[in-house]
CSV table of C-alpha atoms in Angstrom, one decimal:
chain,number,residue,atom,x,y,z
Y,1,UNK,CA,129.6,128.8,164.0
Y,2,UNK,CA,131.2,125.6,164.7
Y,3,UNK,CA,128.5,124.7,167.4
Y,4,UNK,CA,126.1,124.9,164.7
Y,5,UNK,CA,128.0,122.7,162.4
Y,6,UNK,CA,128.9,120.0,165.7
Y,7,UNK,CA,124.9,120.0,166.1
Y,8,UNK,CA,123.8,119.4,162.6
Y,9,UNK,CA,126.0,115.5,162.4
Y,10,UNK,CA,123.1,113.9,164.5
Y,11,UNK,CA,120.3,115.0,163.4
Y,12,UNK,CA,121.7,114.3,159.6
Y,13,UNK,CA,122.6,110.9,160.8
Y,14,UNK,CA,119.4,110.4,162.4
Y,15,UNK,CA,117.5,111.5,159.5
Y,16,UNK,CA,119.4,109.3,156.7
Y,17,UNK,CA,118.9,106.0,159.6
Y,18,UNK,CA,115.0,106.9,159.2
Y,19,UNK,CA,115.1,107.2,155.6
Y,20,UNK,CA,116.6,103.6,155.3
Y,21,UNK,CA,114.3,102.0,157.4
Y,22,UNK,CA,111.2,104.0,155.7
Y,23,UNK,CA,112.7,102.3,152.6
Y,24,UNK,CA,112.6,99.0,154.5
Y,25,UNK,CA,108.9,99.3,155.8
Y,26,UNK,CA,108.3,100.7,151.9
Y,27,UNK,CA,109.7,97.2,150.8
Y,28,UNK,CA,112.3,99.5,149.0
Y,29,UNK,CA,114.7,97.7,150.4
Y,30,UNK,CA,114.9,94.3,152.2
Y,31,UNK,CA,116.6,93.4,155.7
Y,32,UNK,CA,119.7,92.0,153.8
Y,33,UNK,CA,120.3,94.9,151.4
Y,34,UNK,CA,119.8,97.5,154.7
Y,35,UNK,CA,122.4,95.3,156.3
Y,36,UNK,CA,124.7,95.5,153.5
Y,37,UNK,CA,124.5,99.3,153.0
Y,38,UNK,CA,124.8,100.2,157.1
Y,39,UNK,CA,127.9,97.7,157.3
Y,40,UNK,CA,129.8,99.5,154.5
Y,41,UNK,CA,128.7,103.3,155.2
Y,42,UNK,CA,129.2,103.0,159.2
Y,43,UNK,CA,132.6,104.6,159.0
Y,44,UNK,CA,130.9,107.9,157.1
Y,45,UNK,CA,129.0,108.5,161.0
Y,46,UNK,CA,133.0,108.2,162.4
Y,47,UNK,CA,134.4,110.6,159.2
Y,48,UNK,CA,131.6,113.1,159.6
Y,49,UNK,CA,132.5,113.5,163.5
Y,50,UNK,CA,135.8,113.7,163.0
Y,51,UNK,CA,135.4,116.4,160.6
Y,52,UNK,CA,133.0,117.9,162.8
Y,53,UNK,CA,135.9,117.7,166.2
Y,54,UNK,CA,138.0,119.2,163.3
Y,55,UNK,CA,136.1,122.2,162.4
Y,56,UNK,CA,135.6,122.9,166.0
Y,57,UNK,CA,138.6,122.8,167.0
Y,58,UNK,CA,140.1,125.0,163.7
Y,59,UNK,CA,137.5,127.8,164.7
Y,60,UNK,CA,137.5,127.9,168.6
């Protein structure tokens, strides 16, 4: 069970990194606003592993 959760961070973060710059491309969003919003929600990539070493590490 916790191999499955480990496996699921990357391709989560993966998918919200291509949703931002689809956004971009879209004109959704422009180079300084996808700045803005990487460079305060970076840490969540760093929480979300940690919780993810956490889990592990509870279950095995």
């Amino acid at each position: 069970m916790a191999s499955e959760r480990d496996g699921i961070v990357w391709p989560i973060v993966l998918v919200v990194l291509g949703l931002l710059f689809l956004a971009h491309n879209l004109e959704f969003l422009q180079w300084k606003e996808l700045r803005n919003l990487l460079s305060t929600w970076w840490p969540l990539v760093l929480i979300a592993l940690g919780l993810a070493q956490l889990a592990r590490r509870r279950k095995g």
